[in-house]
Short mmCIF file of N, CA, C and O in Angstrom, two decimals:
data_model
loop_
_atom_site.label_atom_id
_atom_site.label_comp_id
_atom_site.label_asym_id
_atom_site.label_seq_id
_atom_site.Cartn_x
_atom_site.Cartn_y
_atom_site.Cartn_z
N MET A 106 5.90 49.46 -108.35
CA MET A 106 6.64 48.98 -109.50
C MET A 106 5.74 48.57 -110.57
O MET A 106 4.85 47.76 -110.25
N ALA A 107 5.94 48.93 -111.73
CA ALA A 107 5.10 48.53 -112.89
C ALA A 107 5.51 47.10 -113.32
O ALA A 107 6.60 46.61 -113.22
N CYS A 108 4.42 46.39 -113.81
CA CYS A 108 4.61 45.04 -114.31
C CYS A 108 5.27 45.21 -115.70
O CYS A 108 4.99 45.96 -116.61
N ALA A 109 6.22 44.38 -115.93
CA ALA A 109 7.04 44.36 -117.24
C ALA A 109 6.31 43.57 -118.39
O ALA A 109 6.60 43.73 -119.56
N VAL A 110 5.29 42.63 -117.90
CA VAL A 110 4.68 41.96 -118.89
C VAL A 110 3.24 42.30 -118.85
O VAL A 110 2.64 42.31 -117.73
N SER A 111 2.62 42.50 -119.96
CA SER A 111 1.15 42.88 -120.09
C SER A 111 0.42 41.67 -120.79
O SER A 111 0.84 41.08 -121.64
N THR A 112 -0.82 41.54 -120.14
CA THR A 112 -1.69 40.54 -120.74
C THR A 112 -2.61 41.14 -121.89
O THR A 112 -3.31 40.39 -122.49
N GLU A 113 -2.41 42.45 -121.92
CA GLU A 113 -3.23 43.18 -123.05
C GLU A 113 -2.56 42.93 -124.36
O GLU A 113 -1.37 43.11 -124.50
N PRO A 114 -3.46 42.57 -125.39
CA PRO A 114 -2.76 42.54 -126.81
C PRO A 114 -2.27 43.82 -127.25
O PRO A 114 -3.00 44.92 -127.01
N ALA A 115 -1.19 43.81 -127.92
CA ALA A 115 -0.64 45.02 -128.54
C ALA A 115 -1.48 45.45 -129.70
O ALA A 115 -1.79 44.70 -130.56
N VAL A 116 -1.92 46.75 -129.80
CA VAL A 116 -2.62 47.20 -130.92
C VAL A 116 -1.78 48.35 -131.48
O VAL A 116 -1.32 49.24 -130.85
N ALA A 117 -1.54 48.15 -132.79
CA ALA A 117 -0.85 49.12 -133.46
C ALA A 117 -1.56 50.50 -133.45
O ALA A 117 -2.74 50.56 -133.49
N PRO A 118 -0.79 51.57 -133.51
CA PRO A 118 -1.44 52.84 -133.46
C PRO A 118 -2.29 53.05 -134.79
O PRO A 118 -1.96 52.61 -135.82
N PHE A 119 -3.51 53.57 -134.58
CA PHE A 119 -4.35 53.66 -135.64
C PHE A 119 -4.09 55.01 -136.34
O PHE A 119 -4.01 56.06 -135.75
N ASP A 120 -4.08 54.95 -137.64
CA ASP A 120 -3.83 56.09 -138.54
C ASP A 120 -5.13 56.84 -138.81
O ASP A 120 -5.83 56.48 -139.71
N LEU A 121 -5.43 57.92 -138.13
CA LEU A 121 -6.55 58.75 -138.36
C LEU A 121 -6.55 59.43 -139.77
O LEU A 121 -7.61 59.86 -140.26
N ASP A 122 -5.40 59.54 -140.25
CA ASP A 122 -5.22 60.17 -141.55
C ASP A 122 -5.21 59.25 -142.81
O ASP A 122 -4.99 59.73 -143.84
N ALA A 123 -5.54 58.06 -142.54
CA ALA A 123 -5.70 57.13 -143.80
C ALA A 123 -7.17 56.95 -144.05
O ALA A 123 -8.02 57.28 -143.31
N ALA A 124 -7.40 56.35 -145.20
CA ALA A 124 -8.71 56.17 -145.68
C ALA A 124 -9.14 54.70 -145.08
O ALA A 124 -8.52 53.72 -145.33
N TRP A 125 -10.37 54.59 -144.53
CA TRP A 125 -10.92 53.41 -143.92
C TRP A 125 -12.29 53.15 -144.35
O TRP A 125 -12.97 54.03 -144.91
N ARG A 126 -12.71 51.88 -144.14
CA ARG A 126 -14.16 51.55 -144.33
C ARG A 126 -14.58 50.37 -143.57
O ARG A 126 -13.66 49.67 -142.96
N LEU A 127 -15.85 50.08 -143.49
CA LEU A 127 -16.35 48.93 -142.81
C LEU A 127 -15.82 47.72 -143.65
O LEU A 127 -15.91 47.72 -144.88
N ALA A 128 -15.37 46.70 -143.09
CA ALA A 128 -14.96 45.49 -143.76
C ALA A 128 -16.11 44.83 -144.50
O ALA A 128 -17.34 44.89 -143.98
N PRO A 129 -15.95 44.28 -145.61
CA PRO A 129 -17.01 43.71 -146.37
C PRO A 129 -17.84 42.68 -145.75
O PRO A 129 -18.98 42.54 -145.96
N GLN A 130 -17.25 41.88 -144.91
CA GLN A 130 -17.94 40.86 -144.22
C GLN A 130 -18.57 41.17 -142.92
O GLN A 130 -19.01 40.34 -142.13
N VAL A 131 -18.67 42.47 -142.63
CA VAL A 131 -19.17 42.94 -141.40
C VAL A 131 -20.58 43.49 -141.53
O VAL A 131 -20.89 44.25 -142.50
N GLN A 132 -21.45 43.08 -140.82
CA GLN A 132 -22.85 43.44 -140.77
C GLN A 132 -23.07 44.36 -139.50
O GLN A 132 -22.62 44.03 -138.41
N VAL A 133 -23.72 45.50 -139.71
CA VAL A 133 -24.03 46.31 -138.50
C VAL A 133 -25.52 46.28 -138.05
O VAL A 133 -26.39 46.27 -138.88
N ARG A 134 -25.76 46.16 -136.73
CA ARG A 134 -27.05 46.13 -136.31
C ARG A 134 -27.19 47.29 -135.29
O ARG A 134 -26.56 47.22 -134.10
N PRO A 135 -27.83 48.53 -135.52
CA PRO A 135 -27.88 49.57 -134.66
C PRO A 135 -28.70 49.17 -133.41
O PRO A 135 -29.75 48.40 -133.49
N GLU A 136 -28.32 49.72 -132.32
CA GLU A 136 -28.97 49.55 -131.02
C GLU A 136 -29.11 50.93 -130.29
O GLU A 136 -28.36 51.86 -130.70
N ARG A 137 -29.81 50.97 -129.35
CA ARG A 137 -29.97 52.21 -128.55
C ARG A 137 -28.58 52.67 -128.00
O ARG A 137 -28.33 53.85 -127.97
N PHE A 138 -27.80 51.74 -127.56
CA PHE A 138 -26.50 52.07 -126.96
C PHE A 138 -25.45 52.33 -128.00
O PHE A 138 -24.31 52.76 -127.58
N GLY A 139 -25.65 52.07 -129.29
CA GLY A 139 -24.68 52.24 -130.34
C GLY A 139 -24.99 51.27 -131.37
O GLY A 139 -25.76 51.45 -132.25
N ALA A 140 -24.25 50.13 -131.27
CA ALA A 140 -24.48 49.10 -132.36
C ALA A 140 -23.68 47.79 -131.97
O ALA A 140 -22.88 47.80 -131.25
N LEU A 141 -24.11 46.72 -132.73
CA LEU A 141 -23.44 45.39 -132.76
C LEU A 141 -22.85 45.24 -134.09
O LEU A 141 -23.44 45.54 -135.16
N LEU A 142 -21.63 44.86 -134.10
CA LEU A 142 -20.93 44.57 -135.43
C LEU A 142 -20.64 43.06 -135.41
O LEU A 142 -20.08 42.52 -134.45
N TYR A 143 -21.05 42.38 -136.46
CA TYR A 143 -20.70 40.98 -136.55
C TYR A 143 -19.85 40.70 -137.88
O TYR A 143 -20.33 41.18 -138.94
N HIS A 144 -18.73 40.03 -137.67
CA HIS A 144 -17.88 39.74 -138.81
C HIS A 144 -18.24 38.20 -139.17
O HIS A 144 -17.85 37.35 -138.39
N PHE A 145 -18.67 38.08 -140.42
CA PHE A 145 -19.11 36.67 -140.76
C PHE A 145 -17.90 35.81 -141.19
O PHE A 145 -17.96 34.68 -141.09
N GLY A 146 -16.76 36.41 -141.37
CA GLY A 146 -15.61 35.61 -141.69
C GLY A 146 -14.90 35.10 -140.38
O GLY A 146 -14.60 33.96 -140.28
N THR A 147 -14.70 35.96 -139.39
CA THR A 147 -14.02 35.64 -138.10
C THR A 147 -15.10 35.16 -137.10
O THR A 147 -14.69 34.59 -136.07
N ARG A 148 -16.38 35.42 -137.30
CA ARG A 148 -17.50 35.14 -136.31
C ARG A 148 -17.28 35.87 -135.10
O ARG A 148 -17.78 35.47 -134.04
N GLN A 149 -16.66 37.07 -135.22
CA GLN A 149 -16.45 37.83 -133.96
C GLN A 149 -17.52 38.89 -133.83
O GLN A 149 -18.01 39.47 -134.87
N LEU A 150 -17.97 39.21 -132.62
CA LEU A 150 -18.86 40.25 -132.46
C LEU A 150 -18.26 41.47 -131.61
O LEU A 150 -17.51 41.14 -130.71
N SER A 151 -18.56 42.57 -132.05
CA SER A 151 -17.99 43.85 -131.43
C SER A 151 -19.22 44.68 -131.06
O SER A 151 -20.25 44.75 -131.81
N PHE A 152 -18.98 45.40 -129.98
CA PHE A 152 -20.09 46.36 -129.51
C PHE A 152 -19.52 47.84 -129.78
O PHE A 152 -18.32 48.17 -129.35
N LEU A 153 -20.30 48.60 -130.30
CA LEU A 153 -19.97 50.11 -130.35
C LEU A 153 -20.83 50.68 -129.33
O LEU A 153 -22.13 50.52 -129.29
N LYS A 154 -20.18 51.25 -128.32
CA LYS A 154 -20.81 51.76 -127.12
C LYS A 154 -21.51 53.10 -127.16
O LYS A 154 -21.77 53.60 -126.18
N SER A 155 -21.45 53.77 -128.32
CA SER A 155 -22.05 54.98 -128.43
C SER A 155 -22.66 55.27 -129.87
O SER A 155 -21.98 54.71 -130.85
N PRO A 156 -23.71 55.97 -129.99
CA PRO A 156 -24.16 56.30 -131.36
C PRO A 156 -23.31 57.09 -132.15
O PRO A 156 -23.22 57.01 -133.38
N ALA A 157 -22.46 57.98 -131.34
CA ALA A 157 -21.60 58.79 -132.10
C ALA A 157 -20.50 57.91 -132.81
O ALA A 157 -20.09 58.15 -133.93
N LEU A 158 -20.01 56.94 -132.17
CA LEU A 158 -19.06 56.00 -132.83
C LEU A 158 -19.70 55.29 -133.99
O LEU A 158 -18.96 55.12 -134.97
N LEU A 159 -20.91 54.98 -133.91
CA LEU A 159 -21.57 54.29 -135.05
C LEU A 159 -21.66 55.26 -136.16
O LEU A 159 -21.37 54.87 -137.33
N THR A 160 -21.83 56.54 -135.97
CA THR A 160 -21.91 57.52 -136.94
C THR A 160 -20.60 57.69 -137.64
O THR A 160 -20.48 57.71 -138.80
N VAL A 161 -19.43 57.62 -136.80
CA VAL A 161 -18.04 57.70 -137.40
C VAL A 161 -17.84 56.42 -138.25
O VAL A 161 -17.38 56.56 -139.49
N VAL A 162 -18.16 55.26 -137.76
CA VAL A 162 -17.98 54.06 -138.50
C VAL A 162 -18.75 54.03 -139.83
O VAL A 162 -18.25 53.70 -140.86
N ARG A 163 -20.03 54.44 -139.66
CA ARG A 163 -20.71 54.51 -141.07
C ARG A 163 -20.29 55.57 -141.93
O ARG A 163 -20.43 55.49 -143.18
N GLY A 164 -19.58 56.63 -141.45
CA GLY A 164 -19.10 57.67 -142.32
C GLY A 164 -17.72 57.43 -142.95
O GLY A 164 -17.24 58.19 -143.81
N LEU A 165 -17.08 56.39 -142.48
CA LEU A 165 -15.59 56.12 -142.86
C LEU A 165 -15.55 56.04 -144.46
O LEU A 165 -14.66 56.65 -145.05
N ALA A 166 -16.44 55.29 -145.01
CA ALA A 166 -16.28 55.15 -146.48
C ALA A 166 -16.51 56.46 -147.36
O ALA A 166 -16.10 56.55 -148.38
N ALA A 167 -17.36 57.42 -146.72
CA ALA A 167 -17.72 58.58 -147.43
C ALA A 167 -16.67 59.72 -147.31
O ALA A 167 -16.79 60.68 -147.95
N GLN A 168 -15.82 59.52 -146.36
CA GLN A 168 -14.74 60.50 -145.97
C GLN A 168 -13.44 60.14 -146.46
O GLN A 168 -13.04 58.96 -146.50
N PRO A 169 -12.59 61.17 -146.73
CA PRO A 169 -11.18 60.81 -147.25
C PRO A 169 -10.37 60.18 -146.18
O PRO A 169 -9.39 59.50 -146.47
N THR A 170 -10.65 60.44 -144.84
CA THR A 170 -9.85 59.93 -143.75
C THR A 170 -10.72 59.59 -142.52
O THR A 170 -11.91 60.09 -142.50
N ALA A 171 -10.24 58.96 -141.66
CA ALA A 171 -11.01 58.61 -140.46
C ALA A 171 -11.10 59.95 -139.59
O ALA A 171 -12.13 60.16 -139.03
N ARG A 172 -10.18 60.73 -139.61
CA ARG A 172 -10.23 62.12 -139.02
C ARG A 172 -11.35 62.85 -139.60
O ARG A 172 -12.15 63.47 -138.75
N ALA A 173 -11.40 62.89 -140.90
CA ALA A 173 -12.62 63.56 -141.47
C ALA A 173 -14.00 62.95 -141.11
O ALA A 173 -14.93 63.72 -140.84
N ALA A 174 -14.02 61.61 -140.96
CA ALA A 174 -15.33 61.08 -140.51
C ALA A 174 -15.54 61.51 -139.12
O ALA A 174 -16.80 61.64 -138.78
N CYS A 175 -14.57 61.61 -138.25
CA CYS A 175 -14.85 62.02 -136.86
C CYS A 175 -15.28 63.50 -136.93
O CYS A 175 -16.21 63.80 -136.11
N GLN A 176 -14.68 64.31 -137.69
CA GLN A 176 -15.10 65.77 -137.79
C GLN A 176 -16.54 65.80 -138.30
O GLN A 176 -17.28 66.62 -137.86
N GLU A 177 -16.84 65.01 -139.31
CA GLU A 177 -18.22 64.97 -139.86
C GLU A 177 -19.30 64.66 -138.85
O GLU A 177 -20.36 65.10 -138.84
N ALA A 178 -18.85 63.73 -137.99
CA ALA A 178 -19.73 63.29 -136.80
C ALA A 178 -19.68 64.19 -135.60
O ALA A 178 -20.17 63.82 -134.56
N ASP A 179 -19.03 65.39 -135.79
CA ASP A 179 -18.96 66.26 -134.72
C ASP A 179 -18.29 65.88 -133.39
O ASP A 179 -18.60 66.18 -132.34
N VAL A 180 -17.25 65.00 -133.63
CA VAL A 180 -16.43 64.45 -132.48
C VAL A 180 -15.54 65.70 -132.03
O VAL A 180 -14.77 66.16 -132.89
N PRO A 181 -15.51 66.13 -130.87
CA PRO A 181 -14.58 67.23 -130.43
C PRO A 181 -13.20 66.78 -130.43
O PRO A 181 -12.96 65.59 -130.10
N ASP A 182 -12.24 67.69 -130.72
CA ASP A 182 -10.89 67.39 -130.79
C ASP A 182 -10.43 66.60 -129.53
O ASP A 182 -9.55 65.84 -129.62
N ALA A 183 -10.89 67.08 -128.41
CA ALA A 183 -10.47 66.56 -127.15
C ALA A 183 -10.82 64.96 -126.95
O ALA A 183 -10.13 64.29 -126.29
N GLN A 184 -11.82 64.60 -127.73
CA GLN A 184 -12.31 63.23 -127.69
C GLN A 184 -11.57 62.30 -128.78
O GLN A 184 -11.72 61.05 -128.84
N LEU A 185 -10.84 62.99 -129.61
CA LEU A 185 -10.10 62.13 -130.75
C LEU A 185 -9.26 60.98 -130.20
O LEU A 185 -9.26 59.95 -130.85
N PRO A 186 -8.46 61.17 -129.15
CA PRO A 186 -7.70 60.00 -128.65
C PRO A 186 -8.63 58.77 -128.33
O PRO A 186 -8.26 57.71 -128.64
N SER A 187 -9.69 59.05 -127.69
CA SER A 187 -10.66 57.94 -127.45
C SER A 187 -11.13 57.26 -128.69
O SER A 187 -11.29 56.04 -128.78
N TYR A 188 -11.49 58.14 -129.60
CA TYR A 188 -12.10 57.51 -130.92
C TYR A 188 -10.97 56.75 -131.70
O TYR A 188 -11.21 55.71 -132.25
N ARG A 189 -9.69 57.32 -131.60
CA ARG A 189 -8.51 56.74 -132.18
C ARG A 189 -8.29 55.26 -131.66
O ARG A 189 -8.12 54.29 -132.31
N ARG A 190 -8.44 55.13 -130.37
CA ARG A 190 -8.31 53.83 -129.60
C ARG A 190 -9.44 52.92 -130.11
O ARG A 190 -9.22 51.68 -130.38
N ALA A 191 -10.68 53.42 -130.08
CA ALA A 191 -11.81 52.63 -130.47
C ALA A 191 -11.61 52.05 -131.87
O ALA A 191 -11.84 50.97 -132.25
N LEU A 192 -11.35 53.00 -132.80
CA LEU A 192 -11.17 52.57 -134.21
C LEU A 192 -9.97 51.62 -134.37
O LEU A 192 -9.98 50.70 -135.22
N GLY A 193 -8.98 51.86 -133.62
CA GLY A 193 -7.76 50.91 -133.65
C GLY A 193 -8.20 49.47 -133.27
O GLY A 193 -7.69 48.53 -133.76
N THR A 194 -8.94 49.49 -132.21
CA THR A 194 -9.46 48.13 -131.76
C THR A 194 -10.34 47.52 -132.82
O THR A 194 -10.22 46.29 -133.10
N LEU A 195 -11.20 48.28 -133.46
CA LEU A 195 -12.05 47.74 -134.62
C LEU A 195 -11.17 47.29 -135.75
O LEU A 195 -11.41 46.24 -136.46
N ALA A 196 -10.06 47.99 -136.08
CA ALA A 196 -9.22 47.62 -137.13
C ALA A 196 -8.44 46.34 -136.76
O ALA A 196 -8.34 45.46 -137.58
N ALA A 197 -7.90 46.20 -135.45
CA ALA A 197 -7.27 45.00 -135.07
C ALA A 197 -8.21 43.75 -135.13
O ALA A 197 -7.80 42.63 -135.42
N ALA A 198 -9.58 44.03 -134.91
CA ALA A 198 -10.57 42.94 -134.96
C ALA A 198 -11.07 42.65 -136.32
O ALA A 198 -11.95 41.86 -136.56
N GLN A 199 -10.40 43.39 -137.38
CA GLN A 199 -10.87 43.25 -138.74
C GLN A 199 -12.35 43.65 -139.05
O GLN A 199 -12.90 43.28 -140.02
N MET A 200 -12.88 44.53 -138.21
CA MET A 200 -14.24 45.10 -138.33
C MET A 200 -14.18 46.25 -139.38
O MET A 200 -15.10 46.52 -140.07
N ILE A 201 -13.01 47.00 -139.34
CA ILE A 201 -12.80 48.02 -140.37
C ILE A 201 -11.61 47.72 -141.09
O ILE A 201 -10.67 47.13 -140.46
N CYS A 202 -11.28 48.15 -142.25
CA CYS A 202 -10.18 47.93 -143.03
C CYS A 202 -9.67 49.28 -143.71
O CYS A 202 -10.56 50.08 -144.01
N ARG A 203 -8.55 49.26 -144.25
CA ARG A 203 -8.01 50.43 -145.00
C ARG A 203 -8.67 50.37 -146.40
O ARG A 203 -9.01 49.32 -146.84
N ARG A 204 -8.87 51.43 -146.95
CA ARG A 204 -9.49 51.57 -148.27
C ARG A 204 -8.58 52.10 -149.17
O ARG A 204 -7.81 53.18 -148.84
N GLU A 205 -8.52 51.74 -150.43
CA GLU A 205 -7.69 52.31 -151.49
C GLU A 205 -8.22 53.62 -151.89
O GLU A 205 -9.47 53.80 -152.14
N VAL A 206 -7.38 54.71 -152.04
CA VAL A 206 -7.84 55.96 -152.54
C VAL A 206 -7.46 56.11 -154.06
O VAL A 206 -6.34 55.89 -154.42
N ALA A 207 -8.50 56.38 -154.80
CA ALA A 207 -8.25 56.57 -156.25
C ALA A 207 -7.60 57.75 -156.65
O ALA A 207 -7.72 58.73 -156.15
#
């Protein structure tokens, strides 16, 4: 029988078709495994566990949508659900934020 109560925080579904960018207070430190992200406002540290995810995060501001950033980084369609979850976690942690489209 499944547990009715979860200890996992609820993360809103991430919109791959919206415009996103790295939050202004976030610093990126590339590493062999991917990168470390540090938010100077919340003092939170996040790990990007792959260089490909770092490429997506860095490409967010230059692409019209997060989906386009994934495509530009050569993320296979079969892996989009994993990237959507990872980007959703980054958005919930305020590491990335929506960007206004002019």
